[in-house]
Structures are given as C-alpha cells and as structure tokens.
Coordinates of C-alpha atoms and ligand atoms in Angstrom, one line a residue:
X1095 CA -23.9 19.2 -13.5
X1096 CA -22.0 16.5 -15.4
X1097 CA -18.6 17.3 -16.6
X1098 CA -17.9 17.1 -20.2
X1099 CA -14.7 16.5 -22.0
X1100 CA -13.8 18.5 -25.1
X1101 CA -12.4 17.3 -28.3
X1102 CA -9.9 19.9 -29.4
X1103 CA -10.1 20.4 -33.2
X1104 CA -10.9 16.7 -33.4
X1105 CA -7.3 16.1 -32.5
X1106 CA -7.5 14.9 -28.9
X1107 CA -9.7 14.7 -25.8
X1108 CA -9.1 16.8 -22.7
X1109 CA -9.9 15.9 -19.1
X1110 CA -13.5 16.8 -18.0
X1111 CA -11.9 17.8 -14.7
X1112 CA -9.8 20.7 -15.8
X1113 CA -6.2 21.5 -15.0
X1114 CA -3.9 21.2 -12.0
X1115 CA -0.9 23.4 -11.3
X1116 CA 2.1 21.3 -12.2
X1117 CA 4.1 20.4 -9.2
X1118 CA 7.0 22.7 -8.3
X1119 CA 8.0 21.0 -5.0
X1120 CA 10.2 18.0 -4.5
X1121 CA 8.2 14.8 -3.8
X1122 CA 9.2 14.5 -0.2
X1123 CA 8.4 18.1 0.6
X1124 CA 5.0 17.7 -1.1
X1125 CA 4.0 14.4 0.5
X1126 CA 4.9 15.7 4.0
X1127 CA 3.8 19.3 3.5
X1128 CA 0.9 19.1 6.0
X1129 CA 2.7 16.9 8.5
X1130 CA 2.4 19.4 11.4
X1131 CA -1.4 18.9 11.3
X1132 CA -1.2 15.2 12.2
X1133 CA 2.3 14.8 13.7
X1134 CA 1.0 12.5 16.4
X1135 CA -1.1 10.3 14.1
X1136 CA 0.2 6.9 12.9
X1137 CA 1.7 7.0 9.4
X1138 CA 2.7 3.5 8.5
X1139 CA 2.1 0.3 10.5
X1140 CA 3.5 -3.1 9.8
X1141 CA 0.5 -5.4 10.0
X1142 CA 2.6 -8.4 10.8
X1143 CA 4.7 -7.1 13.7
X1144 CA 2.6 -4.0 14.8
X1145 CA 5.7 -1.8 14.4
X1146 CA 4.5 1.7 13.7
X1147 CA 5.7 5.4 13.5
X1148 CA 3.7 8.5 13.8
X1149 CA 4.0 11.2 11.2
X1150 CA 6.3 13.4 13.3
X1151 CA 8.7 10.6 13.9
X1152 CA 8.6 9.5 10.3
X1153 CA 9.5 13.0 9.1
X1154 CA 12.4 13.1 11.5
X1155 CA 13.7 9.7 10.5
X1156 CA 13.6 10.8 6.9
X1157 CA 15.7 13.8 7.6
X1158 CA 18.2 11.8 9.6
X1159 CA 18.4 9.1 6.9
X1160 CA 19.1 11.8 4.3
X1161 CA 22.0 13.0 6.4
X1162 CA 23.3 9.5 6.9
X1163 CA 23.3 8.8 3.2
X1164 CA 25.1 12.0 2.4
X1165 CA 27.4 11.6 5.4
X1166 CA 28.8 8.2 6.3
X1167 CA 27.7 6.6 3.0
X1168 CA 29.1 9.5 1.0
X1169 CA 26.3 9.4 -1.6
X1170 CA 26.1 12.6 -3.6
X1171 CA 23.2 14.1 -5.6
X1172 CA 22.2 12.1 -8.6
X1173 CA 23.8 8.8 -7.3
X1174 CA 21.6 5.7 -7.1
X1175 CA 20.3 3.8 -4.1
X1176 CA 18.8 0.4 -4.8
X1177 CA 16.1 -0.9 -2.5
X1178 CA 15.5 -4.6 -2.0
X1179 CA 12.7 -4.2 0.5
X1180 CA 9.2 -5.6 1.2
X1181 CA 6.4 -3.4 2.4
X1182 CA 7.6 -2.2 5.8
X1183 CA 7.5 1.2 7.5
X1184 CA 11.2 1.7 7.0
X1185 CA 10.7 1.6 3.2
X1186 CA 9.3 5.2 3.6
X1187 CA 12.3 6.3 5.6
X1188 CA 14.8 5.1 3.0
X1189 CA 13.0 6.2 -0.2
X1190 CA 12.2 9.6 1.1
X1191 CA 15.5 10.0 2.9
X1192 CA 17.3 9.3 -0.4
X1193 CA 15.1 11.7 -2.3
X1194 CA 15.6 14.4 0.3
X1195 CA 19.4 13.9 -0.2
X1196 CA 19.0 14.4 -3.9
X1197 CA 19.6 10.7 -4.7
X1198 CA 17.9 8.6 -7.3
X1199 CA 16.1 5.5 -6.1
X1200 CA 15.5 2.3 -8.0
X1201 CA 13.6 -0.6 -6.3
X1202 CA 13.5 -4.3 -7.0
X1203 CA 11.1 -7.1 -6.0
X1204 CA 12.8 -8.6 -2.9
X1205 CA 11.9 -12.0 -4.2
X1206 CA 13.9 -11.5 -7.4
X1207 CA 16.9 -13.8 -7.9
X1208 CA 20.3 -12.2 -7.6
X1209 CA 20.5 -12.4 -11.5
X1210 CA 17.4 -10.3 -11.9
X1211 CA 18.5 -7.7 -9.3
X1212 CA 22.0 -7.5 -10.7
X1213 CA 20.8 -6.8 -14.2
X1214 CA 18.6 -3.9 -13.0
X1215 CA 21.1 -2.4 -10.5
X1216 CA 24.0 -2.6 -12.9
X1217 CA 21.9 -1.0 -15.6
X1218 CA 21.3 2.1 -13.6
X1219 CA 24.7 2.3 -11.7
X1220 CA 23.5 1.6 -8.2
X1221 CA 26.1 2.7 -5.6
X1222 CA 24.5 1.4 -2.4
X1223 CA 21.8 -1.1 -1.4
X1224 CA 19.3 -1.1 1.4
X1225 CA 17.7 -4.4 2.5
X1226 CA 16.6 -6.6 5.4
X1227 CA 18.4 -9.5 7.0
X1228 CA 16.5 -12.1 4.9
X1229 CA 17.8 -10.6 1.6
X1230 CA 21.4 -9.8 2.7
X1231 CA 22.8 -12.8 0.8
X1232 CA 21.2 -11.4 -2.5
X1233 CA 22.5 -7.9 -1.7
X1234 CA 26.0 -9.3 -1.2
X1235 CA 25.9 -11.2 -4.4
X1236 CA 24.6 -8.2 -6.4
X1237 CA 27.0 -5.7 -4.8
X1238 CA 30.0 -7.8 -6.0
X1239 CA 29.0 -6.9 -9.6
X1240 CA 28.5 -3.1 -9.0
X1241 CA 31.2 -0.5 -9.7
X1242 CA 32.4 1.9 -7.0
X1243 CA 30.1 0.3 -4.5
X1244 CA 29.8 2.4 -1.3
X1245 CA 27.9 0.2 1.2
X1246 CA 24.9 -1.7 2.3
X1247 CA 22.2 -0.5 4.7
X1248 CA 20.9 -3.3 6.9
X1249 CA 17.3 -2.4 7.8
X1250 CA 16.4 -4.0 11.1
X1251 CA 20.1 -4.1 12.1
X1252 CA 21.0 -2.4 15.3
X1253 CA 24.7 -2.0 14.8
X1254 CA 27.1 -1.7 11.9
X1255 CA 28.4 -5.0 10.8
X1256 CA 31.7 -3.6 9.4
X1257 CA 32.9 -4.3 5.9
X1258 CA 30.6 -1.5 4.5
X1259 CA 27.5 -2.8 6.2
X1260 CA 25.6 -0.1 8.2
X1261 CA 22.7 -0.8 10.6
X1262 CA 19.8 1.6 9.8
X1263 CA 19.1 2.0 13.4
X1264 CA 22.6 3.1 14.3
X1265 CA 22.7 5.4 11.4
X1266 CA 19.6 7.1 12.6
X1267 CA 20.5 7.2 16.2
X1268 CA 23.9 8.8 15.5
X1269 CA 22.1 11.9 14.2
X1270 CA 24.7 12.7 11.6
X1271 CA 24.9 16.2 10.3
X1272 CA 25.3 17.0 6.6
X1273 CA 24.7 19.8 4.2
X1274 CA 21.8 18.5 2.2
X1275 CA 21.5 19.9 -1.3
X1276 CA 18.6 22.0 -2.7
X1277 CA 16.9 19.5 -5.0
X1278 CA 15.5 20.7 -8.3
X1279 CA 12.0 19.3 -9.0
X1280 CA 12.9 18.8 -12.6
X1281 CA 15.5 16.2 -11.7
X1282 CA 14.9 12.5 -11.9
X1283 CA 14.3 10.9 -8.5
X1284 CA 13.0 7.4 -9.3
X1285 CA 13.8 4.8 -11.8
X1286 CA 11.4 1.9 -11.6
X1287 CA 11.7 -0.8 -14.3
X1288 CA 9.1 -1.6 -17.0
X1289 CA 9.3 -3.5 -20.2
X1290 CA 7.0 -1.0 -21.9
X1291 CA 5.6 -2.1 -25.2
X1292 CA 8.4 -4.5 -26.2
X1293 CA 11.7 -6.0 -25.1
X1294 CA 13.5 -6.3 -21.7
X1295 CA 12.6 -4.2 -18.6
X1296 CA 13.9 -0.7 -19.0
X1297 CA 14.6 2.1 -16.4
X1298 CA 11.7 4.6 -16.4
X1299 CA 13.0 8.1 -15.5
X1300 CA 10.5 9.8 -13.3
X1301 CA 11.1 13.4 -12.0
X1302 CA 9.8 14.9 -8.8
X1303 CA 7.5 17.0 -11.0
X1304 CA 6.1 13.9 -12.7
X1305 CA 5.3 12.2 -9.3
X1306 CA 4.0 15.4 -7.6
X1307 CA 1.8 16.2 -10.6
X1308 CA 0.3 12.8 -10.5
X1309 CA -0.6 13.2 -6.8
X1310 CA -2.2 16.5 -7.5
X1311 CA -4.1 15.0 -10.4
X1312 CA -5.5 12.1 -8.4
X1313 CA -6.4 14.3 -5.5
X1314 CA -8.3 16.8 -7.5
X1315 CA -11.0 17.7 -5.0
X1316 CA -13.8 17.9 -7.6
X1317 CA -13.1 14.4 -8.9
X1318 CA -12.5 12.8 -5.4
X1319 CA -14.2 13.3 -2.1
X1320 CA -11.2 14.5 -0.1
X1321 CA -11.8 18.3 0.1
X1322 CA -11.9 19.1 3.8
X1323 CA -11.6 15.5 5.0
X1324 CA -7.9 15.2 5.2
X1325 CA -6.3 13.6 8.3
X1326 CA -9.6 12.5 9.6
X1327 CA -8.3 9.2 10.7
X1328 CA -9.0 7.1 7.7
X1329 CA -7.3 3.7 7.8
X1330 CA -6.3 1.7 4.8
X1331 CA -5.0 -1.8 4.4
X1332 CA -2.7 -2.3 1.4
X1333 CA -0.7 -5.2 0.0
X1334 CA 0.2 -4.1 -3.5
X1335 CA 4.0 -3.7 -3.3
X1336 CA 5.7 -0.3 -2.6
X1337 CA 8.4 -1.4 -5.1
X1338 CA 5.9 -1.0 -7.9
X1339 CA 4.7 2.5 -9.0
X1340 CA 1.0 1.7 -8.1
X1341 CA 2.0 0.8 -4.5
X1342 CA 4.6 3.6 -4.2
X1343 CA 2.9 6.7 -5.7
X1344 CA -0.7 5.6 -6.3
X1345 CA -1.1 4.2 -2.8
X1346 CA 1.7 5.1 -0.3
X1347 CA 2.4 8.7 -1.2
X1348 CA -1.2 9.3 -2.1
X1349 CA -2.3 8.4 1.4
X1350 CA 0.6 9.9 3.3
X1351 CA -0.1 13.2 1.7
X1352 CA -3.6 13.0 3.2
X1353 CA -2.4 12.1 6.7
X1354 CA -4.1 8.7 6.6
X1355 CA -3.0 5.6 8.5
X1356 CA -1.3 3.1 6.1
X1357 CA -1.4 -0.5 7.3
X1358 CA 0.7 -2.9 5.2
X1359 CA 2.2 -6.3 5.3
X1360 CA 5.7 -7.5 4.3
X1361 CA 4.2 -10.8 3.0
X1362 CA 0.7 -11.7 2.1
X1363 CA -1.0 -14.6 3.8
X1364 CA -4.7 -15.0 4.1
X1365 CA -4.5 -15.4 7.9
X1366 CA -2.5 -12.2 8.4
X1367 CA -4.7 -10.2 6.0
X1368 CA -7.8 -11.2 7.9
X1369 CA -6.1 -10.5 11.2
X1370 CA -5.3 -7.0 9.9
X1371 CA -8.9 -6.4 8.8
X1372 CA -10.2 -7.2 12.3
X1373 CA -7.4 -5.4 14.2
X1374 CA -7.2 -2.2 12.2
X1375 CA -10.8 -2.0 10.8
X1376 CA -9.8 -0.3 7.6
X1377 CA -12.2 1.9 5.8
X1378 CA -10.4 1.7 2.5
X1379 CA -8.7 -1.3 0.7
X1380 CA -6.3 -0.9 -2.1
X1381 CA -6.1 -4.1 -4.2
X1382 CA -5.2 -5.7 -7.5
X1383 CA -7.8 -7.9 -9.2
X1384 CA -6.3 -11.2 -7.8
X1385 CA -6.6 -9.9 -4.2
X1386 CA -10.2 -8.7 -5.0
X1387 CA -10.9 -12.3 -6.2
X1388 CA -9.4 -13.7 -2.9
X1389 CA -11.7 -11.4 -0.8
X1390 CA -14.8 -12.2 -2.9
X1391 CA -14.4 -15.9 -3.1
X1392 CA -12.1 -17.3 -0.3
X1393 CA -14.2 -19.1 2.3
X1394 CA -12.2 -17.9 5.2
X1395 CA -13.1 -14.2 4.4
X1396 CA -16.4 -13.4 6.1
X1397 CA -18.7 -10.4 5.8
X1398 CA -17.8 -9.4 9.4
X1399 CA -14.2 -9.0 8.3
X1400 CA -15.2 -6.4 5.8
X1401 CA -17.8 -4.5 7.8
X1402 CA -15.8 -1.2 8.1
X1403 CA -14.9 -1.0 4.4
X1404 CA -16.4 2.0 2.6
X1405 CA -14.1 2.2 -0.4
X1406 CA -12.2 -0.3 -2.5
X1407 CA -9.7 0.7 -5.1
X1408 CA -8.8 -1.8 -7.9
X1409 CA -5.9 -1.2 -10.3
X1410 CA -3.0 -2.6 -12.3
X1411 CA -4.8 -5.2 -14.3
X1412 CA -8.3 -5.9 -15.7
X1413 CA -11.1 -6.9 -13.3
X1414 CA -14.6 -8.1 -14.2
X1415 CA -18.1 -6.8 -13.3
X1416 CA -18.9 -10.3 -12.0
X1417 CA -16.0 -10.2 -9.6
X1418 CA -17.1 -6.8 -8.3
X1419 CA -20.6 -8.2 -7.9
X1420 CA -19.3 -11.3 -6.0
X1421 CA -17.4 -9.0 -3.7
X1422 CA -20.5 -7.0 -2.9
X1423 CA -22.4 -10.2 -2.3
X1424 CA -19.7 -11.3 0.2
X1425 CA -20.0 -8.0 2.1
X1426 CA -23.8 -8.2 1.9
X1427 CA -23.7 -4.6 1.0
X1428 CA -25.3 -2.6 -1.8
X1429 CA -23.5 -0.7 -4.5
X1430 CA -24.5 2.5 -2.6
X1431 CA -22.8 1.4 0.6
X1432 CA -19.4 0.5 -0.9
X1433 CA -17.6 2.6 -3.5
X1434 CA -15.7 0.5 -6.0
X1435 CA -13.2 2.7 -7.6
X1436 CA -11.0 1.7 -10.5
X1437 CA -7.9 3.2 -11.9
X1438 CA -5.7 2.7 -14.9
X1439 CA -2.0 3.5 -15.1
X1440 CA 1.4 2.7 -16.3
X1441 CA 4.9 3.0 -14.7
X1442 CA 5.7 5.4 -17.6
X1443 CA 2.9 7.8 -16.4
X1444 CA 3.7 8.0 -12.6
X1445 CA 1.2 6.0 -12.9
X1446 CA -2.4 7.3 -13.0
X1447 CA -4.0 8.6 -16.2
X1448 CA -7.6 7.4 -15.8
X1449 CA -9.7 7.0 -12.7
X1450 CA -13.3 6.7 -11.7
X1451 CA -14.5 9.9 -10.1
X1452 CA -15.8 9.4 -6.6
X1453 CA -19.4 10.0 -7.5
X1454 CA -19.6 8.0 -10.7
X1455 CA -22.8 6.3 -11.7
X1456 CA -23.0 2.5 -11.0
X1457 CA -23.8 1.9 -14.7
X1458 CA -20.1 2.6 -15.4
X1459 CA -18.7 -0.2 -13.3
X1460 CA -16.2 -2.0 -15.5
X1461 CA -14.9 1.3 -16.8
X1462 CA -11.4 2.5 -15.7
X1463 CA -12.9 6.0 -15.5
X1464 CA -12.2 9.4 -16.9
X1465 CA -9.0 11.3 -17.7
X1466 CA -7.5 12.8 -14.6
X1467 CA -6.9 16.6 -14.7
X1468 CA -4.3 18.0 -17.1
X1469 CA -4.4 14.8 -19.1
X1470 CA -5.2 14.4 -22.8
X1471 CA -6.0 11.3 -24.8
X1472 CA -6.4 10.0 -28.3
X1473 CA -7.8 6.7 -29.3
X1474 CA -6.0 5.8 -32.6
X1475 CA -7.1 3.3 -35.2
X1476 CA -4.9 0.3 -35.3
X1477 CA -5.3 0.1 -39.1
X1478 CA -5.5 3.7 -40.4
X1479 CA -3.8 5.6 -37.6
X1480 CA -6.6 8.2 -37.5
X1481 CA -8.2 9.4 -34.3
X1482 CA -11.4 7.6 -33.4
X1483 CA -14.7 8.8 -31.9
X1484 CA -16.7 7.2 -29.1
X1485 CA -17.4 3.5 -28.9
X1486 CA -14.5 2.6 -31.3
X1487 CA -11.5 0.7 -30.1
X1488 CA -8.0 1.7 -30.9
X1489 CA -4.6 2.3 -29.3
X1490 CA -4.8 4.6 -26.3
X1491 CA -2.4 7.6 -26.4
X1492 CA -1.9 9.8 -23.4
X1493 CA -0.3 13.2 -22.7
X1494 CA 0.3 15.1 -19.4
X1495 CA 2.8 16.3 -16.9
X1496 CA 2.9 12.8 -15.3
X1497 CA 4.5 11.2 -18.5
X1498 CA 8.1 10.0 -17.9
X1499 CA 11.2 11.9 -19.0
X1500 CA 12.2 8.8 -21.0
X1501 CA 13.8 5.4 -20.6
X1502 CA 17.2 5.5 -18.9
X1503 CA 20.0 5.0 -21.4
X1504 CA 17.7 3.9 -24.2
X1505 CA 16.8 6.7 -26.6
X1506 CA 15.5 4.3 -29.3
X1507 CA 12.9 2.8 -26.9
X1508 CA 12.0 6.3 -25.6
X1509 CA 11.4 7.5 -29.2
X1510 CA 9.2 4.5 -29.9
X1511 CA 7.1 5.1 -26.8
X1512 CA 6.8 8.9 -26.4
X1513 CA 6.5 10.6 -29.8
X1514 CA 7.8 14.1 -30.6
X1515 CA 4.5 15.7 -29.6
X1516 CA 4.7 14.1 -26.2
X1517 CA 2.1 11.4 -26.7
X1518 CA 2.7 8.2 -24.7
X1519 CA 1.7 5.3 -26.9
X1520 CA 0.4 2.9 -24.2
X1521 CA 0.1 -0.3 -26.2
X1522 CA -3.3 -0.8 -24.7
X1523 CA -6.5 -1.0 -26.7
X1524 CA -9.4 1.1 -25.4
X1525 CA -12.6 2.9 -26.3
X1526 CA -14.6 5.7 -24.6
X1527 CA -18.3 6.2 -24.3
X1528 CA -20.5 9.2 -24.8
X1529 CA -19.7 10.4 -21.2
X1530 CA -15.9 10.1 -21.8
X1531 CA -15.6 7.0 -19.6
X1532 CA -12.8 4.7 -20.9
X1533 CA -12.8 0.9 -21.1
X1534 CA -9.6 -1.1 -21.6
X1535 CA -10.4 -4.0 -24.0
X1536 CA -7.1 -5.5 -25.1
X1537 CA -3.3 -5.0 -25.3
X1538 CA -1.2 -4.7 -28.5
X1539 CA 2.0 -4.8 -26.5
X1540 CA 3.8 -8.1 -25.5
X1541 CA 3.6 -7.5 -21.8
X1542 CA 2.1 -10.2 -19.6
X1543 CA 0.5 -9.3 -16.3
X1544 CA 0.6 -12.0 -13.6
X1545 CA -1.4 -10.8 -10.5
X1546 CA -0.7 -7.2 -11.5
X1547 CA 3.1 -7.9 -11.9
X1548 CA 4.9 -7.3 -15.2
X1549 CA 6.4 -10.2 -17.0
X1550 CA 8.5 -9.4 -20.1
X1551 CA 8.2 -12.2 -22.7
X1552 CA 11.7 -11.2 -24.0
X1553 CA 13.2 -11.9 -20.6
X1554 CA 11.9 -15.5 -20.7
X1555 CA 12.6 -16.0 -24.3
X1556 CA 16.3 -15.0 -23.8
X1557 CA 16.7 -17.5 -21.0
X1558 CA 15.1 -20.4 -23.0
X1559 CA 17.3 -19.6 -26.0
X1560 CA 20.3 -20.4 -23.8
X1561 CA 19.4 -24.0 -24.1
X1562 CA 21.6 -25.4 -27.0
X1563 CA 18.8 -27.6 -28.3
X1564 CA 16.4 -24.7 -28.8
X1565 CA 16.1 -23.2 -32.3
X1566 CA 13.3 -20.7 -31.7
X1567 CA 10.9 -19.6 -28.9
X1568 CA 8.0 -17.3 -28.2
X1569 CA 6.3 -16.6 -24.8
X1570 CA 2.8 -15.3 -24.5
X1571 CA 0.3 -14.8 -21.7
X1572 CA -2.7 -17.1 -21.5
X1573 CA -5.8 -16.5 -19.3
X1574 CA -5.8 -17.8 -15.7
X1575 CA -8.8 -17.5 -13.4
X1576 CA -6.7 -16.4 -10.4
X1577 CA -3.6 -14.7 -11.7
X1578 CA -5.3 -13.0 -14.7
X1579 CA -2.7 -14.3 -17.1
X1580 CA 0.3 -16.8 -16.8
X1581 CA 3.2 -17.2 -19.2
X1582 CA 3.3 -20.0 -21.7
X1583 CA 6.2 -20.9 -24.0
X1584 CA 6.2 -22.2 -27.6
X1585 CA 9.4 -23.9 -28.4
X1586 CA 11.0 -25.1 -31.6
X1587 CA 13.8 -27.6 -31.2
X1588 CA 16.8 -28.0 -33.5
X1589 CA 16.8 -31.1 -35.7
X1590 CA 17.4 -34.4 -33.8
X1591 CA 17.4 -32.6 -30.4
X1592 CA 15.4 -33.8 -27.4
X1593 CA 14.1 -31.7 -24.5
X1594 CA 11.3 -32.2 -22.1
X1595 CA 8.8 -29.5 -20.8
X1596 CA 10.4 -29.9 -17.4
X1597 CA 13.9 -29.1 -18.7
X1598 CA 12.5 -25.7 -19.8
X1599 CA 10.3 -24.9 -16.8
X1600 CA 13.1 -25.9 -14.4
X1601 CA 15.6 -23.5 -16.1
X1602 CA 13.2 -20.6 -16.0
X1603 CA 12.3 -21.4 -12.3
X1604 CA 16.0 -21.4 -11.4
X1605 CA 16.7 -18.0 -13.0
X1606 CA 13.5 -16.0 -12.3
X1607 CA 11.3 -15.1 -9.5
X1608 CA 8.1 -17.2 -8.8
X1609 CA 5.5 -15.2 -10.7
X1610 CA 7.5 -15.3 -13.9
X1611 CA 7.5 -19.1 -14.0
X1612 CA 5.9 -20.9 -16.9
X1613 CA 2.7 -21.8 -15.2
X1614 CA 1.0 -22.0 -18.6
X1615 CA 3.3 -24.8 -19.6
X1616 CA 5.3 -25.5 -22.8
X1617 CA 4.1 -26.5 -26.2
X1618 CA 6.6 -27.8 -28.8
X1619 CA 6.0 -26.6 -32.4
X1620 CA 7.5 -27.1 -35.8
X1621 CA 7.9 -23.3 -36.3
X1622 CA 6.9 -20.0 -34.6
X1623 CA 4.4 -18.0 -36.6
X1624 CA 6.1 -14.8 -37.7
X1625 CA 5.0 -12.0 -40.1
X1626 CA 6.9 -10.8 -43.1
X1627 CA 9.0 -8.5 -41.0
X1628 CA 10.0 -11.5 -38.7
X1629 CA 7.8 -10.3 -35.8
X1630 CA 6.2 -13.1 -33.7
X1631 CA 2.5 -13.2 -34.3
X1632 CA 1.6 -13.4 -30.6
X1633 CA -2.2 -13.3 -31.1
X1634 CA -2.1 -16.5 -33.1
X1635 CA -0.1 -18.1 -30.3
X1636 CA -2.5 -16.9 -27.7
X1637 CA -5.4 -18.6 -29.5
X1638 CA -3.3 -21.7 -29.9
X1639 CA -2.3 -21.5 -26.2
X1640 CA -5.9 -21.5 -25.1
X1641 CA -6.7 -24.6 -27.2
X1642 CA -3.5 -26.6 -26.2
X1643 CA -3.3 -26.5 -22.4
Ligands
LIG1844 O1 3.5 -0.3 -15.8 P1 2.6 -1.2 -15.1 O2 3.1 -2.3 -14.2 O3 1.7 -0.2 -14.2 C1 0.6 -0.4 -13.5 C2 -0.1 0.7 -12.8 C3 -1.3 0.5 -12.4 C4 -2.2 1.5 -11.7 C5 -3.5 1.4 -11.9 C6 -4.4 2.2 -11.2 C7 -4.0 3.1 -10.3 O4 -4.8 3.9 -9.7 C8 -2.6 3.2 -10.1 O5 -2.2 4.0 -9.2 C9 -1.7 2.3 -10.8 O6 0.1 -1.5 -13.5 O7 1.6 -1.8 -16.1 C10 0.9 -1.0 -17.0 C11 -0.1 -1.9 -17.8 O8 -1.0 -2.6 -16.9 C12 -2.3 -2.8 -17.5 C13 -2.2 -2.1 -18.8 O9 -1.9 -3.0 -19.8 C14 -1.1 -1.1 -18.6 O10 -0.4 -0.6 -19.8 N1 -3.3 -2.1 -16.6 C15 -3.0 -1.2 -15.6 N2 -4.2 -0.9 -15.0 C16 -5.2 -1.5 -15.6 C17 -4.6 -2.3 -16.7 C18 -6.6 -1.6 -15.5 N3 -7.2 -0.9 -14.5 N4 -7.3 -2.3 -16.3 C19 -6.7 -3.0 -17.3 N5 -5.3 -3.1 -17.5

C-alpha cells in the first residue's frame, strides 16, 4: 500500500512514514550500540594507505581517546575540540572520543587558510586542536590566536613533540585512566559552520538528540531496506568530507551504526578512486553531484569499475535527470539494477529532512524524496505567506527533532531562521506532488554551492571591500557544468580609481580556500542593483552574470 501524508488542518504536512522515538542516547553510544555483533569486521579503511581498524578496535580507541582528552589534555565537559582533518580512520577516534568525554567538537576543512580556521575556532572558543603533520603549520598559526589553549594532538605522530604537542598514538598506547562524565543527550556536541540564509558562516549547535534522531529517521526500516540486513558486509566508498554534516552524520555515522565497511580517501584523485572501486568492490557509493558527473562522464571510469554497485546516494546539491541517465548508461545497467537515492538536507537539520524511500517509483527520479519520519513541512508562498498545496512552489519550512538548537552566540540569526513555532525556514524553494514527493527548484537565500561546499557571498564581499579602491561589491553564484555553481563578483570602483580583475581574484585566492575562489570572474559595474531597503538584488545579478561571462 502506498503511504500517504496528511495535511493537518491545512496547516502543515506530516511524514507519510510515521514517527520515530526521539533519541535518548548519546551519539557515540547510539552509533556503536551493536558493535559486539561485528567487533571483528572492518569499520573504516583509508583507501589511499590501506590503514584499517575493526569495530572492536575502533570502540577501544575511542574510549582511550576520551580518557586522554580528559586526562593529559585536561579538557572538561563542554569545552571545544577543533578538528583540522581529512577523511581518515582516526577522524572517528577523535570525534567520538571527544563526544564520549562530553566535549563539543567543531570541524574545519583542512584546506582552509589559517585566517578561515582562526575565525571559526575563535568564534566557538576552541581549546585544543587535532590535525595531521601536513596541517601542523596551520594549527600552530591558529592556536596562537586562541585563549587558554591546552594543546595540539598530532594524528600520525608516534611520540609527543613537547611544547603542548601530543602524538595520538602515544596518547592511546599510554591507556590513561580518567573519570568520564555522564553525558546528557540534550547537550550540544557538535558545532559545524553554515552561513544559513544570509551573512557569514555561523556555528550550528547540534545536540546528541538532534543527531541520534536523524539517524533513526533515515534508518526507518519501512522507508529503507535495512531491516534484518545489518552488518552483512556491505562496503561503501565515500569521499564527501567527514568535516561536513552530510559526510559526518549522513554517511559516516549512518553506516557505522549498521556495521558496514566504510572506505574513504583523504584526498580525491581519479586514479585513487578507481583503484578503490576495484580493490574494495563497493556495493554503495555516497556522492555529491559533481562526483556523480565524474563517474558518468570521465573516460577513465569504465563500466567494469562499477560492476558491484547496487546503490548510489546523491546529496548536498541539485543533480539532473540527464546526469543520472548518463551514469546508468556508463554502468550499462537498468534502473531496476541500480538504486539511485537522493536526499536533501541542511547543516541546521542534522542534516536529512527529505529522502527517497528505497522502493520509490522510477518516475520520481529528480525528486529529493519524501519527509523522513517525525518531520513536518510547509510550502509557503513567497508573496502572500500562505501555505501552498501540491505543485505550487514556495519557501520550504521544516520541523522535527533534528532541527538545531540554534546558532552559537547569535540569537538574532537564530530567530530569523527558526521561528517561535519551531519551523526552520530553509531559504530553498520547493514544491511537492500528489504523492508528497518534494522537488527543490530554487534558492531564495544567498548561499552559493560549489561542488556541494558552502560559499558565503558575505565572506567574499567583506574581503573585496578591504581594497581601498572598491566602493561597493556583490557576489553571486553562476551556473557551472562541473561545480554546479561558481562565485562571481560585481564590483563598483570609487571615482578615479583603477583596479584589474586579477587584483581582486588574487586577493580572494590569497585569503580563502580553493573552492571559494572567483572562478566566475569579476564584472565592473556603475552601481549594484539594490531594492528600497538597500538589499542587493541578487537575482538580477545572476541573470547579468550569465550574460556577461
Ligand atoms: O548546510 P548544507 O551545506 O548541508 C547539506 C546537506 C546535504 C545532505 C543531503 C542529503 C543527505 O542525505 C544528507 O545527508 C545531507 O548540503 O547546505 C544546505 C543547502 O544545500 C542545498 C540546499 O540549498 C540546502 O539548503 N541542498 C542540499 N541538498 C540538496 C540541495 C539537494 N538534494 N538538492 C538540491 N539542493
């Protein structure tokens, strides 16, 4: 029987998949609750080096890491650990070790500049950093700007380096003993950064309850296939970063909970990815649209490389039907042989709110799916503010136990994003069809998505405004076949001032990580179009941006 959603008093839609019991466990306890059943199976493997830990070992290392953080590093409950780590197995040891010790974790893209990491880590009072050799110089630079700094954990380092630098291996080998606190699931345990609908990136306060609820929602047995199939030796290959909520909760925790074998890579290269496909023969791939495009179109990817794949999960940015078709063509498989699942989420919702059910009809390809259990939605008219019925596009509002507690230290932004009735205003434009499948059609918020990564226009605009010759600036996203979107700047110069495009692109390139660079270029204008309230009319600029390459 098909599931039907209900419209409650015409005020909102409920999930067709019913309710879950809101999580009462801590994230670490929940993710590893069945670990005894597959203690000898591999948990996470580094696809580049082959380094791998089984579940039993992983659980033990997490416990020891928690004791080391509480012991030698003297980090107490609620204090913040900052991670500057790529996708490696030890990511799991540190993040769950910290959560087990009652700490709060924030993670940064390891390719961020020291400026970018400093801003984030200072904002949420990071007291210790964990990183690998390659990023030690960044960690050192950042730590100089942090108050009451307690030490750096050197992942991959055998021994302590002195001067507050601790080798992870020696910390774990020493088997420190500490009284670990009882952690309350209502406490915040993760602060990822997101620019939300406007402005600079902000700390998103997620509790154990938020994250555990979302795992329960996405593993609803009726909606997915997993009932009775846990720990069966499924292998997945994943490159979306663990330092983003999709990679961390939507992929890593999701699969660890099920006892699957997570194969990942610290750095994406086509050669390594193909090598991993052949070596580990994954049955499931977790991708973002740009990686799907690579698999579908890159000549070095052959159908033999994909012969084991049964399921492919795409999330974090829009993908097209034609790309999904191209992927099937590459595999020489039919739509019945490979499941193409899509999901929609936001950092602010732990992240998943919409997902295609496992047995969805192929006619719905292109949809981001249905509401996950215990999740409610409204589609609200952009002009009148009233709730819209099927096939009408408006702003998507969502409510459920996965919605964040709020933005860290920013009540104004919290109030603008989550209203007093608990609705998260997504800033995305969507509609739903007669079967309550949702389709994302546009964005009202400023956010730019480059290969699934967030780029805040405000962050770029602030940097460009530092140039004395600049009078006004606006940055928008323009379409790009591979990246989805790329940032483009519109600049107004002060009278009699001169500046080249390169002056501007170089400055941004110096200050920000690669994917935030102005790959859409710079256009000089007489003035930036603004409405009566002074707000930049970004849609006008997007149209202009597409005309003036
Ligand atoms: O805050 P964020 O960077 O968060 C994410 C989270 C993505 C997902 C998606 C599916 C999953 O199953 C999952 O676990 C995690 O990207 O950016 C949020 C914004 O990204 C756009 C949309 O504008 C959000 O507000 N976005 C995310 N997923 C999709 C999307 C999608 N499937 N289609 C179109 N846009």
